[in-house]
Amino acid sequence: MTNDSADPRLRWKPVAPVTGTVDGAWWPRSLDLVAELRVLSGQVATRLRYLARVAYADQVWEPAPRLMKADGHTVRLDGFALQDPALLYLSGPDRQRLTLLVIPPTAPARAADEAMTRAARPGVVPRGADILAAMGIEPGPPVARATDDPASDRRESDGGPAGSHAR
């Protein structure tokens, strides 16, 4: 693995019929979803043409806007309170979807590398959380949210209490 911040630290399963619960694994460098997706988006284009939508567990990432720009395209970001924190769902413009195992940025390098290798193996693999557990990696802890968090206000104004649905 390289320390180059432009390297998305990503491993895909080989392109083949869908097997297992994930299509690959990603080890972001931080919990800043927008910054990390800007690095990841170019690699996603090899599978989805371009990144159009991301569904993520909002409790483990820093607050993010609903929309961002990446590689000249608008990407919709949907944070869900009940989504598995170990998974990230990526969609392209034709609604094709990929699922990535997310290795927390604080994971030890050796464990993260092995988890990414296991997730990228062809064939049926265990659930993402089971891969992390086998490597001794805990899914990312919840990010502390301030009570005056604008993202919480937005969720409430979208029709429900903060954390109850997509934001």
JSON list of N, CA, C and O in Angstrom, two decimals, residues 22-81:
[
{"chain": "A", "resi": 22, "resn": "VAL", "atom": "N", "xyz": [-20.36, -8.47, -0.84]},
{"chain": "A", "resi": 22, "resn": "VAL", "atom": "CA", "xyz": [-19.71, -7.21, -1.19]},
{"chain": "A", "resi": 22, "resn": "VAL", "atom": "C", "xyz": [-19.00, -7.35, -2.54]},
{"chain": "A", "resi": 22, "resn": "VAL", "atom": "O", "xyz": [-18.66, -8.45, -2.96]},
{"chain": "A", "resi": 23, "resn": "ASP", "atom": "N", "xyz": [-18.80, -6.22, -3.20]},
{"chain": "A", "resi": 23, "resn": "ASP", "atom": "CA", "xyz": [-18.11, -6.19, -4.49]},
{"chain": "A", "resi": 23, "resn": "ASP", "atom": "C", "xyz": [-16.64, -5.82, -4.34]},
{"chain": "A", "resi": 23, "resn": "ASP", "atom": "O", "xyz": [-15.90, -5.82, -5.32]},
{"chain": "A", "resi": 24, "resn": "GLY", "atom": "N", "xyz": [-16.25, -5.49, -3.14]},
{"chain": "A", "resi": 24, "resn": "GLY", "atom": "CA", "xyz": [-14.88, -5.10, -2.87]},
{"chain": "A", "resi": 24, "resn": "GLY", "atom": "C", "xyz": [-14.79, -4.42, -1.53]},
{"chain": "A", "resi": 24, "resn": "GLY", "atom": "O", "xyz": [-15.74, -4.45, -0.74]},
{"chain": "A", "resi": 25, "resn": "ALA", "atom": "N", "xyz": [-13.64, -3.80, -1.28]},
{"chain": "A", "resi": 25, "resn": "ALA", "atom": "CA", "xyz": [-13.42, -3.14, 0.01]},
{"chain": "A", "resi": 25, "resn": "ALA", "atom": "C", "xyz": [-12.66, -1.84, -0.20]},
{"chain": "A", "resi": 25, "resn": "ALA", "atom": "O", "xyz": [-11.86, -1.71, -1.13]},
{"chain": "A", "resi": 26, "resn": "TRP", "atom": "N", "xyz": [-12.92, -0.90, 0.70]},
{"chain": "A", "resi": 26, "resn": "TRP", "atom": "CA", "xyz": [-12.33, 0.43, 0.64]},
{"chain": "A", "resi": 26, "resn": "TRP", "atom": "C", "xyz": [-11.85, 0.82, 2.02]},
{"chain": "A", "resi": 26, "resn": "TRP", "atom": "O", "xyz": [-12.57, 0.65, 3.01]},
{"chain": "A", "resi": 27, "resn": "TRP", "atom": "N", "xyz": [-10.65, 1.38, 2.10]},
{"chain": "A", "resi": 27, "resn": "TRP", "atom": "CA", "xyz": [-10.07, 1.83, 3.36]},
{"chain": "A", "resi": 27, "resn": "TRP", "atom": "C", "xyz": [-9.81, 3.32, 3.26]},
{"chain": "A", "resi": 27, "resn": "TRP", "atom": "O", "xyz": [-8.73, 3.77, 2.87]},
{"chain": "A", "resi": 28, "resn": "PRO", "atom": "N", "xyz": [-10.81, 4.16, 3.59]},
{"chain": "A", "resi": 28, "resn": "PRO", "atom": "CA", "xyz": [-10.61, 5.60, 3.50]},
{"chain": "A", "resi": 28, "resn": "PRO", "atom": "C", "xyz": [-9.60, 6.08, 4.54]},
{"chain": "A", "resi": 28, "resn": "PRO", "atom": "O", "xyz": [-9.34, 5.40, 5.52]},
{"chain": "A", "resi": 29, "resn": "ARG", "atom": "N", "xyz": [-9.05, 7.26, 4.29]},
{"chain": "A", "resi": 29, "resn": "ARG", "atom": "CA", "xyz": [-8.05, 7.83, 5.19]},
{"chain": "A", "resi": 29, "resn": "ARG", "atom": "C", "xyz": [-8.67, 8.68, 6.30]},
{"chain": "A", "resi": 29, "resn": "ARG", "atom": "O", "xyz": [-8.00, 9.01, 7.26]},
{"chain": "A", "resi": 30, "resn": "SER", "atom": "N", "xyz": [-9.93, 9.08, 6.14]},
{"chain": "A", "resi": 30, "resn": "SER", "atom": "CA", "xyz": [-10.57, 9.93, 7.14]},
{"chain": "A", "resi": 30, "resn": "SER", "atom": "C", "xyz": [-12.07, 9.64, 7.15]},
{"chain": "A", "resi": 30, "resn": "SER", "atom": "O", "xyz": [-12.56, 8.83, 6.38]},
{"chain": "A", "resi": 31, "resn": "LEU", "atom": "N", "xyz": [-12.78, 10.34, 8.01]},
{"chain": "A", "resi": 31, "resn": "LEU", "atom": "CA", "xyz": [-14.24, 10.23, 8.07]},
{"chain": "A", "resi": 31, "resn": "LEU", "atom": "C", "xyz": [-14.93, 11.38, 7.33]},
{"chain": "A", "resi": 31, "resn": "LEU", "atom": "O", "xyz": [-16.13, 11.57, 7.47]},
{"chain": "A", "resi": 32, "resn": "ASP", "atom": "N", "xyz": [-14.17, 12.11, 6.54]},
{"chain": "A", "resi": 32, "resn": "ASP", "atom": "CA", "xyz": [-14.72, 13.18, 5.71]},
{"chain": "A", "resi": 32, "resn": "ASP", "atom": "C", "xyz": [-15.21, 12.55, 4.41]},
{"chain": "A", "resi": 32, "resn": "ASP", "atom": "O", "xyz": [-14.44, 12.35, 3.46]},
{"chain": "A", "resi": 33, "resn": "LEU", "atom": "N", "xyz": [-16.48, 12.19, 4.36]},
{"chain": "A", "resi": 33, "resn": "LEU", "atom": "CA", "xyz": [-17.04, 11.44, 3.25]},
{"chain": "A", "resi": 33, "resn": "LEU", "atom": "C", "xyz": [-16.84, 12.15, 1.91]},
{"chain": "A", "resi": 33, "resn": "LEU", "atom": "O", "xyz": [-16.45, 11.52, 0.92]},
{"chain": "A", "resi": 34, "resn": "VAL", "atom": "N", "xyz": [-17.09, 13.44, 1.86]},
{"chain": "A", "resi": 34, "resn": "VAL", "atom": "CA", "xyz": [-16.96, 14.18, 0.61]},
{"chain": "A", "resi": 34, "resn": "VAL", "atom": "C", "xyz": [-15.52, 14.11, 0.08]},
{"chain": "A", "resi": 34, "resn": "VAL", "atom": "O", "xyz": [-15.29, 13.79, -1.09]},
{"chain": "A", "resi": 35, "resn": "ALA", "atom": "N", "xyz": [-14.56, 14.40, 0.92]},
{"chain": "A", "resi": 35, "resn": "ALA", "atom": "CA", "xyz": [-13.16, 14.36, 0.49]},
{"chain": "A", "resi": 35, "resn": "ALA", "atom": "C", "xyz": [-12.77, 12.95, 0.05]},
{"chain": "A", "resi": 35, "resn": "ALA", "atom": "O", "xyz": [-12.10, 12.78, -0.98]},
{"chain": "A", "resi": 36, "resn": "GLU", "atom": "N", "xyz": [-13.18, 11.96, 0.79]},
{"chain": "A", "resi": 36, "resn": "GLU", "atom": "CA", "xyz": [-12.82, 10.58, 0.46]},
{"chain": "A", "resi": 36, "resn": "GLU", "atom": "C", "xyz": [-13.49, 10.12, -0.84]},
{"chain": "A", "resi": 36, "resn": "GLU", "atom": "O", "xyz": [-12.87, 9.43, -1.65]},
{"chain": "A", "resi": 37, "resn": "LEU", "atom": "N", "xyz": [-14.75, 10.52, -1.06]},
{"chain": "A", "resi": 37, "resn": "LEU", "atom": "CA", "xyz": [-15.44, 10.12, -2.29]},
{"chain": "A", "resi": 37, "resn": "LEU", "atom": "C", "xyz": [-14.84, 10.78, -3.52]},
{"chain": "A", "resi": 37, "resn": "LEU", "atom": "O", "xyz": [-14.86, 10.20, -4.61]},
{"chain": "A", "resi": 38, "resn": "ARG", "atom": "N", "xyz": [-14.30, 11.96, -3.36]},
{"chain": "A", "resi": 38, "resn": "ARG", "atom": "CA", "xyz": [-13.64, 12.61, -4.51]},
{"chain": "A", "resi": 38, "resn": "ARG", "atom": "C", "xyz": [-12.44, 11.79, -4.98]},
{"chain": "A", "resi": 38, "resn": "ARG", "atom": "O", "xyz": [-12.16, 11.71, -6.17]},
{"chain": "A", "resi": 39, "resn": "VAL", "atom": "N", "xyz": [-11.73, 11.18, -4.06]},
{"chain": "A", "resi": 39, "resn": "VAL", "atom": "CA", "xyz": [-10.61, 10.32, -4.42]},
{"chain": "A", "resi": 39, "resn": "VAL", "atom": "C", "xyz": [-11.12, 8.99, -5.00]},
{"chain": "A", "resi": 39, "resn": "VAL", "atom": "O", "xyz": [-10.60, 8.49, -5.99]},
{"chain": "A", "resi": 40, "resn": "LEU", "atom": "N", "xyz": [-12.16, 8.45, -4.41]},
{"chain": "A", "resi": 40, "resn": "LEU", "atom": "CA", "xyz": [-12.71, 7.16, -4.82]},
{"chain": "A", "resi": 40, "resn": "LEU", "atom": "C", "xyz": [-13.44, 7.20, -6.16]},
{"chain": "A", "resi": 40, "resn": "LEU", "atom": "O", "xyz": [-13.43, 6.22, -6.91]},
{"chain": "A", "resi": 41, "resn": "SER", "atom": "N", "xyz": [-14.05, 8.32, -6.50]},
{"chain": "A", "resi": 41, "resn": "SER", "atom": "CA", "xyz": [-14.96, 8.38, -7.65]},
{"chain": "A", "resi": 41, "resn": "SER", "atom": "C", "xyz": [-14.30, 7.97, -8.97]},
{"chain": "A", "resi": 41, "resn": "SER", "atom": "O", "xyz": [-14.94, 7.33, -9.81]},
{"chain": "A", "resi": 42, "resn": "GLY", "atom": "N", "xyz": [-13.07, 8.31, -9.18]},
{"chain": "A", "resi": 42, "resn": "GLY", "atom": "CA", "xyz": [-12.40, 7.93, -10.42]},
{"chain": "A", "resi": 42, "resn": "GLY", "atom": "C", "xyz": [-12.27, 6.41, -10.57]},
{"chain": "A", "resi": 42, "resn": "GLY", "atom": "O", "xyz": [-12.40, 5.88, -11.67]},
{"chain": "A", "resi": 43, "resn": "GLN", "atom": "N", "xyz": [-12.04, 5.73, -9.46]},
{"chain": "A", "resi": 43, "resn": "GLN", "atom": "CA", "xyz": [-11.93, 4.27, -9.49]},
{"chain": "A", "resi": 43, "resn": "GLN", "atom": "C", "xyz": [-13.29, 3.61, -9.68]},
{"chain": "A", "resi": 43, "resn": "GLN", "atom": "O", "xyz": [-13.39, 2.54, -10.27]},
{"chain": "A", "resi": 44, "resn": "VAL", "atom": "N", "xyz": [-14.34, 4.25, -9.20]},
{"chain": "A", "resi": 44, "resn": "VAL", "atom": "CA", "xyz": [-15.70, 3.72, -9.34]},
{"chain": "A", "resi": 44, "resn": "VAL", "atom": "C", "xyz": [-16.12, 3.76, -10.81]},
{"chain": "A", "resi": 44, "resn": "VAL", "atom": "O", "xyz": [-16.87, 2.91, -11.28]},
{"chain": "A", "resi": 45, "resn": "ALA", "atom": "N", "xyz": [-15.60, 4.74, -11.55]},
{"chain": "A", "resi": 45, "resn": "ALA", "atom": "CA", "xyz": [-15.97, 4.89, -12.96]},
{"chain": "A", "resi": 45, "resn": "ALA", "atom": "C", "xyz": [-15.62, 3.65, -13.78]},
{"chain": "A", "resi": 45, "resn": "ALA", "atom": "O", "xyz": [-16.24, 3.40, -14.81]},
{"chain": "A", "resi": 46, "resn": "THR", "atom": "N", "xyz": [-14.66, 2.86, -13.33]},
{"chain": "A", "resi": 46, "resn": "THR", "atom": "CA", "xyz": [-14.32, 1.64, -14.06]},
{"chain": "A", "resi": 46, "resn": "THR", "atom": "C", "xyz": [-15.43, 0.61, -13.99]},
{"chain": "A", "resi": 46, "resn": "THR", "atom": "O", "xyz": [-15.48, -0.30, -14.82]},
{"chain": "A", "resi": 47, "resn": "ARG", "atom": "N", "xyz": [-16.34, 0.76, -13.03]},
{"chain": "A", "resi": 47, "resn": "ARG", "atom": "CA", "xyz": [-17.43, -0.20, -12.85]},
{"chain": "A", "resi": 47, "resn": "ARG", "atom": "C", "xyz": [-18.81, 0.40, -13.12]},
{"chain": "A", "resi": 47, "resn": "ARG", "atom": "O", "xyz": [-19.73, -0.33, -13.48]},
{"chain": "A", "resi": 48, "resn": "LEU", "atom": "N", "xyz": [-18.99, 1.69, -12.89]},
{"chain": "A", "resi": 48, "resn": "LEU", "atom": "CA", "xyz": [-20.32, 2.31, -12.96]},
{"chain": "A", "resi": 48, "resn": "LEU", "atom": "C", "xyz": [-20.46, 3.43, -13.98]},
{"chain": "A", "resi": 48, "resn": "LEU", "atom": "O", "xyz": [-21.44, 4.14, -13.94]},
{"chain": "A", "resi": 49, "resn": "ARG", "atom": "N", "xyz": [-19.51, 3.67, -14.84]},
{"chain": "A", "resi": 49, "resn": "ARG", "atom": "CA", "xyz": [-19.42, 4.84, -15.71]},
{"chain": "A", "resi": 49, "resn": "ARG", "atom": "C", "xyz": [-19.05, 6.06, -14.89]},
{"chain": "A", "resi": 49, "resn": "ARG", "atom": "O", "xyz": [-18.04, 6.66, -15.11]},
{"chain": "A", "resi": 50, "resn": "TYR", "atom": "N", "xyz": [-19.91, 6.45, -13.96]},
{"chain": "A", "resi": 50, "resn": "TYR", "atom": "CA", "xyz": [-19.58, 7.49, -12.99]},
{"chain": "A", "resi": 50, "resn": "TYR", "atom": "C", "xyz": [-20.45, 7.30, -11.76]},
{"chain": "A", "resi": 50, "resn": "TYR", "atom": "O", "xyz": [-21.46, 6.61, -11.79]},
{"chain": "A", "resi": 51, "resn": "LEU", "atom": "N", "xyz": [-20.03, 7.90, -10.68]},
{"chain": "A", "resi": 51, "resn": "LEU", "atom": "CA", "xyz": [-20.72, 7.80, -9.41]},
{"chain": "A", "resi": 51, "resn": "LEU", "atom": "C", "xyz": [-21.90, 8.76, -9.39]},
{"chain": "A", "resi": 51, "resn": "LEU", "atom": "O", "xyz": [-21.73, 9.96, -9.62]},
{"chain": "A", "resi": 52, "resn": "ALA", "atom": "N", "xyz": [-23.11, 8.25, -9.16]},
{"chain": "A", "resi": 52, "resn": "ALA", "atom": "CA", "xyz": [-24.31, 9.08, -9.15]},
{"chain": "A", "resi": 52, "resn": "ALA", "atom": "C", "xyz": [-24.94, 9.19, -7.75]},
{"chain": "A", "resi": 52, "resn": "ALA", "atom": "O", "xyz": [-25.54, 10.21, -7.42]},
{"chain": "A", "resi": 53, "resn": "ARG", "atom": "N", "xyz": [-24.80, 8.13, -6.94]},
{"chain": "A", "resi": 53, "resn": "ARG", "atom": "CA", "xyz": [-25.45, 8.14, -5.63]},
{"chain": "A", "resi": 53, "resn": "ARG", "atom": "C", "xyz": [-24.65, 7.28, -4.66]},
{"chain": "A", "resi": 53, "resn": "ARG", "atom": "O", "xyz": [-24.10, 6.26, -5.05]},
{"chain": "A", "resi": 54, "resn": "VAL", "atom": "N", "xyz": [-24.62, 7.72, -3.40]},
{"chain": "A", "resi": 54, "resn": "VAL", "atom": "CA", "xyz": [-23.95, 6.97, -2.34]},
{"chain": "A", "resi": 54, "resn": "VAL", "atom": "C", "xyz": [-24.90, 6.88, -1.15]},
{"chain": "A", "resi": 54, "resn": "VAL", "atom": "O", "xyz": [-25.43, 7.89, -0.70]},
{"chain": "A", "resi": 55, "resn": "ALA", "atom": "N", "xyz": [-25.11, 5.67, -0.66]},
{"chain": "A", "resi": 55, "resn": "ALA", "atom": "CA", "xyz": [-25.88, 5.46, 0.57]},
{"chain": "A", "resi": 55, "resn": "ALA", "atom": "C", "xyz": [-24.87, 5.01, 1.63]},
{"chain": "A", "resi": 55, "resn": "ALA", "atom": "O", "xyz": [-24.08, 4.10, 1.39]},
{"chain": "A", "resi": 56, "resn": "TYR", "atom": "N", "xyz": [-24.94, 5.66, 2.77]},
{"chain": "A", "resi": 56, "resn": "TYR", "atom": "CA", "xyz": [-23.93, 5.41, 3.81]},
{"chain": "A", "resi": 56, "resn": "TYR", "atom": "C", "xyz": [-24.57, 5.48, 5.19]},
{"chain": "A", "resi": 56, "resn": "TYR", "atom": "O", "xyz": [-25.66, 6.02, 5.37]},
{"chain": "A", "resi": 57, "resn": "ALA", "atom": "N", "xyz": [-23.87, 4.92, 6.16]},
{"chain": "A", "resi": 57, "resn": "ALA", "atom": "CA", "xyz": [-24.31, 4.96, 7.57]},
{"chain": "A", "resi": 57, "resn": "ALA", "atom": "C", "xyz": [-23.90, 6.31, 8.14]},
{"chain": "A", "resi": 57, "resn": "ALA", "atom": "O", "xyz": [-22.72, 6.56, 8.36]},
{"chain": "A", "resi": 58, "resn": "ASP", "atom": "N", "xyz": [-24.87, 7.18, 8.35]},
{"chain": "A", "resi": 58, "resn": "ASP", "atom": "CA", "xyz": [-24.51, 8.55, 8.75]},
{"chain": "A", "resi": 58, "resn": "ASP", "atom": "C", "xyz": [-23.90, 8.65, 10.14]},
{"chain": "A", "resi": 58, "resn": "ASP", "atom": "O", "xyz": [-23.24, 9.63, 10.45]},
{"chain": "A", "resi": 59, "resn": "GLN", "atom": "N", "xyz": [-24.06, 7.63, 10.97]},
{"chain": "A", "resi": 59, "resn": "GLN", "atom": "CA", "xyz": [-23.51, 7.71, 12.33]},
{"chain": "A", "resi": 59, "resn": "GLN", "atom": "C", "xyz": [-22.00, 7.54, 12.37]},
{"chain": "A", "resi": 59, "resn": "GLN", "atom": "O", "xyz": [-21.38, 7.84, 13.38]},
{"chain": "A", "resi": 60, "resn": "VAL", "atom": "N", "xyz": [-21.37, 7.05, 11.29]},
{"chain": "A", "resi": 60, "resn": "VAL", "atom": "CA", "xyz": [-19.93, 6.84, 11.34]},
{"chain": "A", "resi": 60, "resn": "VAL", "atom": "C", "xyz": [-19.14, 7.83, 10.49]},
{"chain": "A", "resi": 60, "resn": "VAL", "atom": "O", "xyz": [-17.91, 7.80, 10.50]},
{"chain": "A", "resi": 61, "resn": "TRP", "atom": "N", "xyz": [-19.81, 8.69, 9.75]},
{"chain": "A", "resi": 61, "resn": "TRP", "atom": "CA", "xyz": [-19.14, 9.70, 8.92]},
{"chain": "A", "resi": 61, "resn": "TRP", "atom": "C", "xyz": [-19.42, 11.09, 9.45]},
{"chain": "A", "resi": 61, "resn": "TRP", "atom": "O", "xyz": [-20.47, 11.32, 10.06]},
{"chain": "A", "resi": 62, "resn": "GLU", "atom": "N", "xyz": [-18.52, 12.01, 9.19]},
{"chain": "A", "resi": 62, "resn": "GLU", "atom": "CA", "xyz": [-18.77, 13.41, 9.53]},
{"chain": "A", "resi": 62, "resn": "GLU", "atom": "C", "xyz": [-19.97, 13.90, 8.72]},
{"chain": "A", "resi": 62, "resn": "GLU", "atom": "O", "xyz": [-20.26, 13.35, 7.66]},
{"chain": "A", "resi": 63, "resn": "PRO", "atom": "N", "xyz": [-20.70, 14.89, 9.22]},
{"chain": "A", "resi": 63, "resn": "PRO", "atom": "CA", "xyz": [-21.86, 15.40, 8.46]},
{"chain": "A", "resi": 63, "resn": "PRO", "atom": "C", "xyz": [-21.47, 15.76, 7.03]},
{"chain": "A", "resi": 63, "resn": "PRO", "atom": "O", "xyz": [-20.39, 16.31, 6.78]},
{"chain": "A", "resi": 64, "resn": "ALA", "atom": "N", "xyz": [-22.35, 15.41, 6.10]},
{"chain": "A", "resi": 64, "resn": "ALA", "atom": "CA", "xyz": [-22.09, 15.65, 4.68]},
{"chain": "A", "resi": 64, "resn": "ALA", "atom": "C", "xyz": [-23.32, 16.30, 4.05]},
{"chain": "A", "resi": 64, "resn": "ALA", "atom": "O", "xyz": [-24.44, 16.08, 4.51]},
{"chain": "A", "resi": 65, "resn": "PRO", "atom": "N", "xyz": [-23.12, 17.06, 2.99]},
{"chain": "A", "resi": 65, "resn": "PRO", "atom": "CA", "xyz": [-24.26, 17.66, 2.29]},
{"chain": "A", "resi": 65, "resn": "PRO", "atom": "C", "xyz": [-25.03, 16.58, 1.53]},
{"chain": "A", "resi": 65, "resn": "PRO", "atom": "O", "xyz": [-24.56, 15.45, 1.37]},
{"chain": "A", "resi": 66, "resn": "ARG", "atom": "N", "xyz": [-26.20, 16.92, 1.04]},
{"chain": "A", "resi": 66, "resn": "ARG", "atom": "CA", "xyz": [-26.98, 15.96, 0.25]},
{"chain": "A", "resi": 66, "resn": "ARG", "atom": "C", "xyz": [-26.41, 15.77, -1.15]},
{"chain": "A", "resi": 66, "resn": "ARG", "atom": "O", "xyz": [-26.62, 14.73, -1.76]},
{"chain": "A", "resi": 67, "resn": "LEU", "atom": "N", "xyz": [-25.72, 16.78, -1.66]},
{"chain": "A", "resi": 67, "resn": "LEU", "atom": "CA", "xyz": [-25.16, 16.72, -3.00]},
{"chain": "A", "resi": 67, "resn": "LEU", "atom": "C", "xyz": [-23.70, 17.15, -2.98]},
{"chain": "A", "resi": 67, "resn": "LEU", "atom": "O", "xyz": [-23.32, 18.00, -2.18]},
{"chain": "A", "resi": 68, "resn": "MET", "atom": "N", "xyz": [-22.91, 16.56, -3.87]},
{"chain": "A", "resi": 68, "resn": "MET", "atom": "CA", "xyz": [-21.52, 16.96, -4.03]},
{"chain": "A", "resi": 68, "resn": "MET", "atom": "C", "xyz": [-21.16, 16.81, -5.51]},
{"chain": "A", "resi": 68, "resn": "MET", "atom": "O", "xyz": [-21.89, 16.16, -6.26]},
{"chain": "A", "resi": 69, "resn": "LYS", "atom": "N", "xyz": [-20.07, 17.40, -5.91]},
{"chain": "A", "resi": 69, "resn": "LYS", "atom": "CA", "xyz": [-19.55, 17.25, -7.27]},
{"chain": "A", "resi": 69, "resn": "LYS", "atom": "C", "xyz": [-18.32, 16.34, -7.23]},
{"chain": "A", "resi": 69, "resn": "LYS", "atom": "O", "xyz": [-17.48, 16.48, -6.34]},
{"chain": "A", "resi": 70, "resn": "ALA", "atom": "N", "xyz": [-18.26, 15.42, -8.18]},
{"chain": "A", "resi": 70, "resn": "ALA", "atom": "CA", "xyz": [-17.09, 14.56, -8.33]},
{"chain": "A", "resi": 70, "resn": "ALA", "atom": "C", "xyz": [-16.92, 14.23, -9.80]},
{"chain": "A", "resi": 70, "resn": "ALA", "atom": "O", "xyz": [-17.88, 13.79, -10.45]},
{"chain": "A", "resi": 71, "resn": "ASP", "atom": "N", "xyz": [-15.76, 14.48, -10.31]},
{"chain": "A", "resi": 71, "resn": "ASP", "atom": "CA", "xyz": [-15.45, 14.20, -11.72]},
{"chain": "A", "resi": 71, "resn": "ASP", "atom": "C", "xyz": [-16.46, 14.82, -12.67]},
{"chain": "A", "resi": 71, "resn": "ASP", "atom": "O", "xyz": [-16.85, 14.21, -13.66]},
{"chain": "A", "resi": 72, "resn": "GLY", "atom": "N", "xyz": [-16.94, 16.02, -12.35]},
{"chain": "A", "resi": 72, "resn": "GLY", "atom": "CA", "xyz": [-17.87, 16.73, -13.23]},
{"chain": "A", "resi": 72, "resn": "GLY", "atom": "C", "xyz": [-19.31, 16.29, -13.13]},
{"chain": "A", "resi": 72, "resn": "GLY", "atom": "O", "xyz": [-20.16, 16.76, -13.89]},
{"chain": "A", "resi": 73, "resn": "HIS", "atom": "N", "xyz": [-19.63, 15.41, -12.20]},
{"chain": "A", "resi": 73, "resn": "HIS", "atom": "CA", "xyz": [-21.00, 14.92, -12.03]},
{"chain": "A", "resi": 73, "resn": "HIS", "atom": "C", "xyz": [-21.51, 15.26, -10.64]},
{"chain": "A", "resi": 73, "resn": "HIS", "atom": "O", "xyz": [-20.74, 15.32, -9.68]},
{"chain": "A", "resi": 74, "resn": "THR", "atom": "N", "xyz": [-22.82, 15.44, -10.53]},
{"chain": "A", "resi": 74, "resn": "THR", "atom": "CA", "xyz": [-23.44, 15.64, -9.23]},
{"chain": "A", "resi": 74, "resn": "THR", "atom": "C", "xyz": [-23.70, 14.27, -8.62]},
{"chain": "A", "resi": 74, "resn": "THR", "atom": "O", "xyz": [-24.25, 13.38, -9.27]},
{"chain": "A", "resi": 75, "resn": "VAL", "atom": "N", "xyz": [-23.30, 14.10, -7.38]},
{"chain": "A", "resi": 75, "resn": "VAL", "atom": "CA", "xyz": [-23.47, 12.85, -6.66]},
{"chain": "A", "resi": 75, "resn": "VAL", "atom": "C", "xyz": [-24.41, 13.10, -5.49]},
{"chain": "A", "resi": 75, "resn": "VAL", "atom": "O", "xyz": [-24.19, 14.01, -4.69]},
{"chain": "A", "resi": 76, "resn": "ARG", "atom": "N", "xyz": [-25.45, 12.30, -5.39]},
{"chain": "A", "resi": 76, "resn": "ARG", "atom": "CA", "xyz": [-26.40, 12.41, -4.27]},
{"chain": "A", "resi": 76, "resn": "ARG", "atom": "C", "xyz": [-25.87, 11.56, -3.12]},
{"chain": "A", "resi": 76, "resn": "ARG", "atom": "O", "xyz": [-25.50, 10.40, -3.30]},
{"chain": "A", "resi": 77, "resn": "LEU", "atom": "N", "xyz": [-25.84, 12.16, -1.93]},
{"chain": "A", "resi": 77, "resn": "LEU", "atom": "CA", "xyz": [-25.38, 11.47, -0.73]},
{"chain": "A", "resi": 77, "resn": "LEU", "atom": "C", "xyz": [-26.57, 11.25, 0.19]},
{"chain": "A", "resi": 77, "resn": "LEU", "atom": "O", "xyz": [-27.22, 12.21, 0.61]},
{"chain": "A", "resi": 78, "resn": "ASP", "atom": "N", "xyz": [-26.84, 9.98, 0.51]},
{"chain": "A", "resi": 78, "resn": "ASP", "atom": "CA", "xyz": [-27.96, 9.64, 1.37]},
{"chain": "A", "resi": 78, "resn": "ASP", "atom": "C", "xyz": [-27.45, 8.92, 2.61]},
{"chain": "A", "resi": 78, "resn": "ASP", "atom": "O", "xyz": [-26.99, 7.77, 2.52]},
{"chain": "A", "resi": 79, "resn": "GLY", "atom": "N", "xyz": [-27.51, 9.61, 3.75]},
{"chain": "A", "resi": 79, "resn": "GLY", "atom": "CA", "xyz": [-27.10, 9.01, 5.01]},
{"chain": "A", "resi": 79, "resn": "GLY", "atom": "C", "xyz": [-28.29, 8.38, 5.70]},
{"chain": "A", "resi": 79, "resn": "GLY", "atom": "O", "xyz": [-29.36, 8.97, 5.76]},
{"chain": "A", "resi": 80, "resn": "PHE", "atom": "N", "xyz": [-28.11, 7.17, 6.20]},
{"chain": "A", "resi": 80, "resn": "PHE", "atom": "CA", "xyz": [-29.17, 6.44, 6.88]},
{"chain": "A", "resi": 80, "resn": "PHE", "atom": "C", "xyz": [-28.73, 6.05, 8.27]},
{"chain": "A", "resi": 80, "resn": "PHE", "atom": "O", "xyz": [-27.63, 5.54, 8.47]},
{"chain": "A", "resi": 81, "resn": "ALA", "atom": "N", "xyz": [-29.61, 6.24, 9.23]},
{"chain": "A", "resi": 81, "resn": "ALA", "atom": "CA", "xyz": [-29.30, 5.92, 10.62]},
{"chain": "A", "resi": 81, "resn": "ALA", "atom": "C", "xyz": [-29.21, 4.41, 10.85]},
{"chain": "A", "resi": 81, "resn": "ALA", "atom": "O", "xyz": [-28.47, 3.96, 11.71]}
]
